[in-house]
Amino acid sequence: MIASTRLSVLDRSRTREGHDGPRALRDTVDLAREAEALGFHRFWVSEHHGVPGVAGSAPTVLAAAVAAATSTIRVGTGGVMLPNHRPLVVAEQFGVLASLFPGRIDMGLGRSVGFTDGVRRALGHGKEDAEDFPGRLAELLGWIDGTQQAHPGVHAHPAEGLRIPAYVLAIGEGASVAAAAGLPLVIGDLRGRDKVLRAIEVYRRDFRPSARAERPEVIVAGTVAVAGTEEAARRLLVPEAWAMAYSRTHGDFPPLAPAGRVEALTMTAKERPLYEQGLDGHIHGTEDQVTAQLERAIGETGADEVLVTTSTYDREGLVDSLRRLARIARPPGPVPGRLAARSRAAATGPDA
């Protein structure tokens, strides 16, 4: 099943101790080049505002940098948080991207609002704005399709009339929005399997074919770490597990710390269980172990694609993990280098 399932990458532009935000953004662009060379299907970036440990606050701008630095891989957002923006502006931004990089741009859309009350106030939006996500989504698609009626005589240039694939990001309830809109669903994470399976069932049951998608399409997102040993793969998970535990006990999301420093920490009674919880349930291990875990996840979810969202301090370890994952997807031969990957993509086209 892995060989017939698309594999893609999302990078959150996480900052690391000793490496600032600008470095994190450059790391994201570098990782996109590697993902393209390894034959991954798409590379997405995320949106976070006012989060100290995340540099990716302007996903369409970052997507433009990624697309300019690559030549064949699909590029998009995972996602633009629609409650934070006017649909017209989002349509215009993706229209520019799709015009500059035709056939390569994906429009991933989410319903989350700001991380804290202060960030939401600064953005000029509240939690209630997320409740109108279906309406904002419909308006956005109308700007691109040329069917919106709320603002007669106004057009989204250069987006109107372009074919820009749209995807709905969901944890649970967003699955119904994707089904009603007839759009592909991006859902995570792979740890909460029962919750994910219920949402996918609802999505497939209620899906309404549309001009954008004739059948349900499911992309499951989650952490996947592959290394030479199970312990080495587990250590790739340590920095993010600690950052999540720290944020839930201190209210501040920190830069990623090296695994060795985290393992040497004396954690509080509140921090320790949250940290251990953050390590549990992710797909990780050797290539054989990850193959078995991925086969199970794909079999249970019926996923058309797996979106790998791994964050870690060790960027070399992350690239090695992606290389090993690419080998899993194409076991008969060696992982292609950049020239081989680009030659293959040139022969098949950007949408292959």
Coordinates of C-alpha atoms in Angstrom, one line a residue:
M1 CA 0.0 0.0 0.0
I2 CA 2.9 2.4 0.7
A3 CA 4.1 2.1 -2.9
S4 CA 0.7 3.2 -4.2
T5 CA 0.2 6.0 -1.6
R6 CA 1.5 9.5 -2.2
L7 CA 4.0 10.8 0.4
S8 CA 4.4 14.6 1.1
V9 CA 6.0 16.9 3.6
L10 CA 4.8 19.8 5.8
D11 CA 7.4 21.9 7.6
R12 CA 6.3 24.2 10.4
S13 CA 9.5 26.4 10.3
R14 CA 10.2 25.6 14.0
T15 CA 13.0 27.6 15.6
R16 CA 15.8 25.9 17.4
E17 CA 18.0 26.9 20.3
G18 CA 20.9 28.8 18.8
H19 CA 19.1 29.3 15.5
D20 CA 16.8 32.3 15.0
G21 CA 13.6 32.7 13.0
P22 CA 15.3 33.8 9.7
R23 CA 17.4 30.6 9.9
A24 CA 14.3 28.5 10.4
L25 CA 12.7 30.0 7.3
R26 CA 15.9 29.2 5.3
D27 CA 15.9 25.7 6.7
T28 CA 12.4 25.3 5.4
V29 CA 13.4 26.3 1.9
D30 CA 16.4 23.9 2.1
L31 CA 14.2 21.1 3.3
A32 CA 11.8 21.7 0.3
R33 CA 14.7 21.2 -2.1
E34 CA 15.6 17.9 -0.4
A35 CA 12.0 16.8 -0.5
E36 CA 11.8 17.5 -4.2
A37 CA 15.1 15.6 -4.8
L38 CA 13.7 12.6 -2.9
G39 CA 10.5 12.5 -5.0
F40 CA 7.9 13.6 -2.4
H41 CA 4.6 14.7 -4.0
R42 CA 4.1 18.1 -2.3
F43 CA 5.7 20.4 0.2
W44 CA 3.5 22.6 2.4
V45 CA 4.1 25.3 5.0
S46 CA 2.0 26.4 8.0
E47 CA 0.6 29.6 9.5
H48 CA 1.2 30.6 13.2
H49 CA 1.0 34.1 14.7
G50 CA 2.8 35.3 17.8
V51 CA 4.3 31.9 18.6
P52 CA 7.9 32.2 19.8
G53 CA 8.9 28.8 18.6
V54 CA 7.5 29.1 15.0
A55 CA 8.8 31.4 12.3
G56 CA 6.2 30.7 9.6
S57 CA 3.7 33.5 10.1
A58 CA 3.1 34.3 6.4
P59 CA 2.5 31.0 4.6
T60 CA 1.8 32.4 1.1
V61 CA 5.0 34.5 1.2
L62 CA 7.0 31.4 2.4
A63 CA 5.3 29.2 -0.3
A64 CA 6.5 31.7 -2.9
A65 CA 10.0 31.3 -1.7
V66 CA 9.7 27.5 -1.7
A67 CA 8.2 27.4 -5.2
A68 CA 11.0 29.7 -6.5
A69 CA 13.7 27.5 -5.0
T70 CA 12.2 24.3 -6.5
S71 CA 11.0 23.3 -9.9
T72 CA 8.7 20.3 -9.9
I73 CA 7.3 19.5 -6.4
R74 CA 3.8 20.8 -5.6
V75 CA 3.9 23.7 -3.1
G76 CA 1.2 24.9 -0.8
T77 CA -0.1 25.8 2.6
G78 CA -1.1 23.5 5.5
G79 CA -2.7 25.9 5.9
V80 CA -3.9 29.4 5.6
M81 CA -6.2 30.0 8.6
L82 CA -9.2 31.5 6.8
P83 CA -10.8 33.1 9.9
N84 CA -7.7 35.4 10.1
H85 CA -8.1 36.8 6.6
R86 CA -10.5 38.3 4.1
P87 CA -11.4 35.7 1.5
L88 CA -10.8 38.2 -1.3
V89 CA -7.2 38.8 -0.2
V90 CA -6.5 35.0 0.1
A91 CA -7.9 34.5 -3.4
E92 CA -5.7 37.2 -4.7
Q93 CA -2.6 35.8 -3.0
F94 CA -3.1 32.3 -4.4
G95 CA -3.9 33.8 -7.8
V96 CA -0.5 35.4 -7.8
L97 CA 1.2 32.2 -6.7
A98 CA -0.7 30.1 -9.3
S99 CA 0.2 32.6 -12.0
L100 CA 3.9 32.6 -11.2
F101 CA 4.1 28.8 -10.7
P102 CA 1.3 27.3 -12.8
G103 CA 0.3 23.7 -12.1
R104 CA 2.2 23.5 -8.8
I105 CA 0.2 25.5 -6.2
D106 CA -2.1 24.0 -3.5
M107 CA -4.5 26.0 -1.3
G108 CA -4.7 24.3 2.0
L109 CA -7.2 26.0 4.3
G110 CA -7.9 25.8 8.1
R111 CA -10.3 27.2 10.6
S112 CA -8.1 27.9 13.6
V113 CA -7.7 31.4 15.0
G114 CA -4.9 33.0 17.1
F115 CA -2.9 31.0 19.7
T116 CA -3.8 33.3 22.6
D117 CA -6.4 36.0 23.4
G118 CA -3.7 38.7 22.8
V119 CA -2.8 37.3 19.4
R120 CA -6.5 37.1 18.4
R121 CA -7.0 40.7 19.5
A122 CA -3.9 41.8 17.5
L123 CA -5.3 40.0 14.4
G124 CA -8.7 41.6 14.9
H125 CA -10.5 38.3 15.2
G126 CA -12.1 36.1 17.9
K127 CA -13.0 32.5 18.4
E128 CA -16.4 33.2 17.0
D129 CA -14.8 33.9 13.5
A130 CA -14.0 30.2 13.3
E131 CA -17.7 29.4 13.4
D132 CA -18.2 31.0 10.0
F133 CA -15.5 28.9 8.3
P134 CA -18.0 27.3 5.9
G135 CA -19.2 30.7 4.8
R136 CA -15.7 32.1 4.4
L137 CA -14.7 29.0 2.5
A138 CA -17.6 29.3 0.1
E139 CA -16.8 33.0 -0.5
L140 CA -13.2 32.2 -1.2
L141 CA -14.0 29.5 -3.7
G142 CA -16.5 31.9 -5.3
W143 CA -13.8 34.5 -5.8
I144 CA -11.7 32.0 -7.7
D145 CA -14.6 30.4 -9.7
G146 CA -16.1 33.8 -10.5
T147 CA -19.4 32.9 -8.9
Q148 CA -19.5 35.1 -5.8
Q149 CA -22.5 37.4 -5.5
A150 CA -21.8 39.2 -2.2
H151 CA -19.8 41.9 -3.9
P152 CA -21.2 42.6 -7.4
G153 CA -18.8 44.0 -9.9
V154 CA -15.7 43.0 -7.8
H155 CA -13.3 40.4 -9.1
A156 CA -10.3 38.7 -7.7
H157 CA -7.5 39.3 -10.1
P158 CA -5.5 37.3 -11.2
A159 CA -7.2 34.4 -9.4
E160 CA -10.6 34.3 -11.1
G161 CA -10.8 31.5 -13.6
L162 CA -7.6 29.8 -12.5
R163 CA -7.6 26.2 -11.4
I164 CA -6.2 26.2 -7.8
P165 CA -6.8 23.0 -5.9
A166 CA -8.3 23.6 -2.5
Y167 CA -8.0 21.3 0.6
V168 CA -9.7 21.6 4.0
L169 CA -7.6 20.9 7.1
A170 CA -9.4 19.3 10.0
I171 CA -9.0 17.7 13.3
G172 CA -12.6 16.4 13.6
E173 CA -15.6 18.6 12.9
G174 CA -14.0 20.2 9.8
A175 CA -14.5 16.8 8.1
S176 CA -18.1 17.7 7.6
V177 CA -17.2 21.1 6.1
A178 CA -14.9 19.4 3.6
A179 CA -17.6 16.9 2.7
A180 CA -20.3 19.5 2.1
A181 CA -17.9 21.6 0.0
G182 CA -16.8 18.6 -2.1
L183 CA -13.1 19.1 -1.3
P184 CA -10.2 16.8 -0.3
L185 CA -9.7 16.4 3.4
V186 CA -6.4 16.8 5.3
I187 CA -6.7 15.3 8.8
G188 CA -4.4 14.4 11.7
D189 CA -2.8 13.3 13.6
L190 CA -2.0 9.6 13.2
R191 CA -1.9 9.1 17.0
G192 CA -5.6 9.7 17.7
R193 CA -6.5 6.9 15.3
D194 CA -10.0 6.3 16.6
K195 CA -11.0 9.9 16.4
V196 CA -9.4 10.2 12.9
L197 CA -11.2 7.1 11.7
R198 CA -14.6 8.5 12.9
A199 CA -14.0 11.8 11.1
I200 CA -13.0 10.1 7.9
E201 CA -16.1 7.9 8.0
V202 CA -18.3 11.0 8.3
Y203 CA -16.4 12.7 5.5
R204 CA -16.8 9.8 3.1
R205 CA -20.4 9.2 4.0
D206 CA -21.4 12.8 3.6
F207 CA -19.2 13.8 0.6
R208 CA -20.9 15.7 -2.1
P209 CA -19.1 15.5 -5.5
S210 CA -18.2 18.9 -6.9
A211 CA -16.5 20.5 -9.8
R212 CA -13.3 20.4 -7.7
A213 CA -13.5 16.7 -6.6
E214 CA -15.6 13.9 -8.0
R215 CA -14.8 11.5 -5.1
P216 CA -13.6 11.8 -1.5
E217 CA -9.8 12.2 -1.1
V218 CA -8.1 11.8 2.2
I219 CA -4.7 13.0 3.3
V220 CA -3.6 11.9 6.7
A221 CA -1.0 14.0 8.5
G222 CA 1.3 13.0 11.3
T223 CA 4.8 12.6 12.6
V224 CA 7.0 9.9 11.0
A225 CA 10.6 9.4 12.2
V226 CA 12.9 6.8 10.6
A227 CA 16.4 6.1 11.7
G228 CA 19.0 3.3 11.8
T229 CA 17.7 2.1 15.2
E230 CA 14.4 2.5 17.0
E231 CA 16.1 4.5 19.8
A232 CA 17.6 6.9 17.3
A233 CA 14.2 7.5 15.7
R234 CA 12.7 8.0 19.1
R235 CA 15.3 10.7 19.9
L236 CA 14.1 12.7 16.9
L237 CA 10.7 13.0 18.7
V238 CA 12.2 14.3 21.9
P239 CA 12.6 18.0 21.1
E240 CA 9.0 18.5 20.0
A241 CA 7.6 16.4 22.8
W242 CA 9.4 18.6 25.3
A243 CA 8.3 21.8 23.6
M244 CA 4.7 20.7 23.8
A245 CA 5.0 19.7 27.4
Y246 CA 6.6 23.0 28.3
S247 CA 4.0 25.0 26.5
R248 CA 1.2 23.2 28.3
T249 CA 2.8 23.9 31.7
H250 CA 4.3 27.3 31.1
G251 CA 2.0 28.9 28.5
D252 CA 5.0 29.6 26.2
F253 CA 6.0 27.6 23.1
P254 CA 9.8 27.4 23.2
P255 CA 12.4 26.8 20.4
L256 CA 13.3 23.2 19.9
A257 CA 16.1 22.0 22.2
P258 CA 18.7 19.3 21.4
A259 CA 17.5 15.8 22.5
G260 CA 20.5 15.3 24.8
R261 CA 19.7 18.5 26.8
V262 CA 16.0 17.5 27.1
E263 CA 16.9 14.0 28.3
A264 CA 19.1 15.5 31.0
L265 CA 16.4 17.8 32.4
T266 CA 14.8 17.3 35.8
M267 CA 11.2 17.5 34.9
T268 CA 8.4 18.4 37.3
A269 CA 5.5 16.1 38.2
K270 CA 3.3 18.0 35.7
E271 CA 5.9 18.1 32.9
R272 CA 7.0 14.5 32.9
P273 CA 3.7 12.8 32.0
L274 CA 3.0 15.4 29.3
Y275 CA 6.5 14.8 27.9
E276 CA 6.0 11.0 27.9
Q277 CA 2.6 11.5 26.3
G278 CA 4.2 13.6 23.6
L279 CA 6.5 10.7 22.7
D280 CA 3.8 8.0 22.5
G281 CA 1.9 6.9 19.4
H282 CA 4.0 8.4 16.6
I283 CA 5.1 6.3 13.7
H284 CA 8.8 5.8 14.3
G285 CA 11.6 3.2 14.2
T286 CA 13.7 1.5 11.6
E287 CA 12.7 1.2 8.0
D288 CA 11.2 -2.2 8.6
Q289 CA 9.3 -1.0 11.7
V290 CA 8.0 2.1 10.0
T291 CA 7.0 0.1 6.9
A292 CA 4.7 -2.0 9.1
Q293 CA 3.3 0.9 11.0
L294 CA 2.6 2.9 7.8
E295 CA 1.0 -0.1 6.1
R296 CA -1.4 -0.4 9.1
A297 CA -2.2 3.3 9.2
I298 CA -2.9 3.5 5.4
G299 CA -4.9 0.3 5.6
E300 CA -7.1 1.6 8.5
T301 CA -7.6 5.0 7.1
G302 CA -7.7 4.2 3.4
A303 CA -5.6 7.3 2.9
D304 CA -4.7 8.5 -0.6
E305 CA -1.7 10.3 0.8
V306 CA 0.4 10.7 4.0
L307 CA 1.6 14.2 4.9
V308 CA 4.7 13.9 7.1
T309 CA 4.8 16.8 9.7
T310 CA 7.9 15.8 11.7
S311 CA 9.6 18.6 13.7
T312 CA 13.0 18.1 15.4
Y313 CA 16.1 19.9 16.5
D314 CA 18.4 17.7 14.4
R315 CA 17.9 18.8 10.8
E316 CA 20.4 16.4 9.5
G317 CA 18.5 13.6 11.3
L318 CA 15.3 14.9 9.8
V319 CA 16.7 14.8 6.2
D320 CA 18.1 11.3 6.9
S321 CA 14.6 10.3 8.1
L322 CA 13.0 11.6 4.8
R323 CA 15.7 9.7 2.8
R324 CA 14.8 6.5 4.6
L325 CA 11.1 7.1 4.1
A326 CA 11.7 7.6 0.4
R327 CA 13.5 4.3 0.3
I328 CA 10.5 2.7 2.0
A329 CA 8.2 4.1 -0.7
R330 CA 10.5 2.9 -3.5
P331 CA 12.2 -0.3 -2.2
P332 CA 13.4 -1.9 -5.4
G333 CA 16.0 0.8 -6.3
P334 CA 18.2 3.5 -4.7
V335 CA 16.8 6.9 -3.7
P336 CA 17.3 9.3 -6.6
G337 CA 19.5 12.3 -6.4
R338 CA 18.3 15.7 -7.4
L339 CA 19.1 15.4 -11.1
A340 CA 17.4 12.1 -11.3
A341 CA 14.3 13.4 -9.5
R342 CA 14.1 16.4 -11.7
S343 CA 14.5 14.3 -14.9
R344 CA 11.7 12.0 -13.8
A345 CA 9.4 14.9 -12.9
A346 CA 10.2 16.6 -16.3
A347 CA 9.1 13.4 -18.0
T348 CA 5.8 13.1 -16.1
G349 CA 4.9 16.7 -15.5
P350 CA 4.3 18.6 -12.2
D351 CA 0.9 17.0 -11.5
A352 CA 2.1 13.4 -11.9

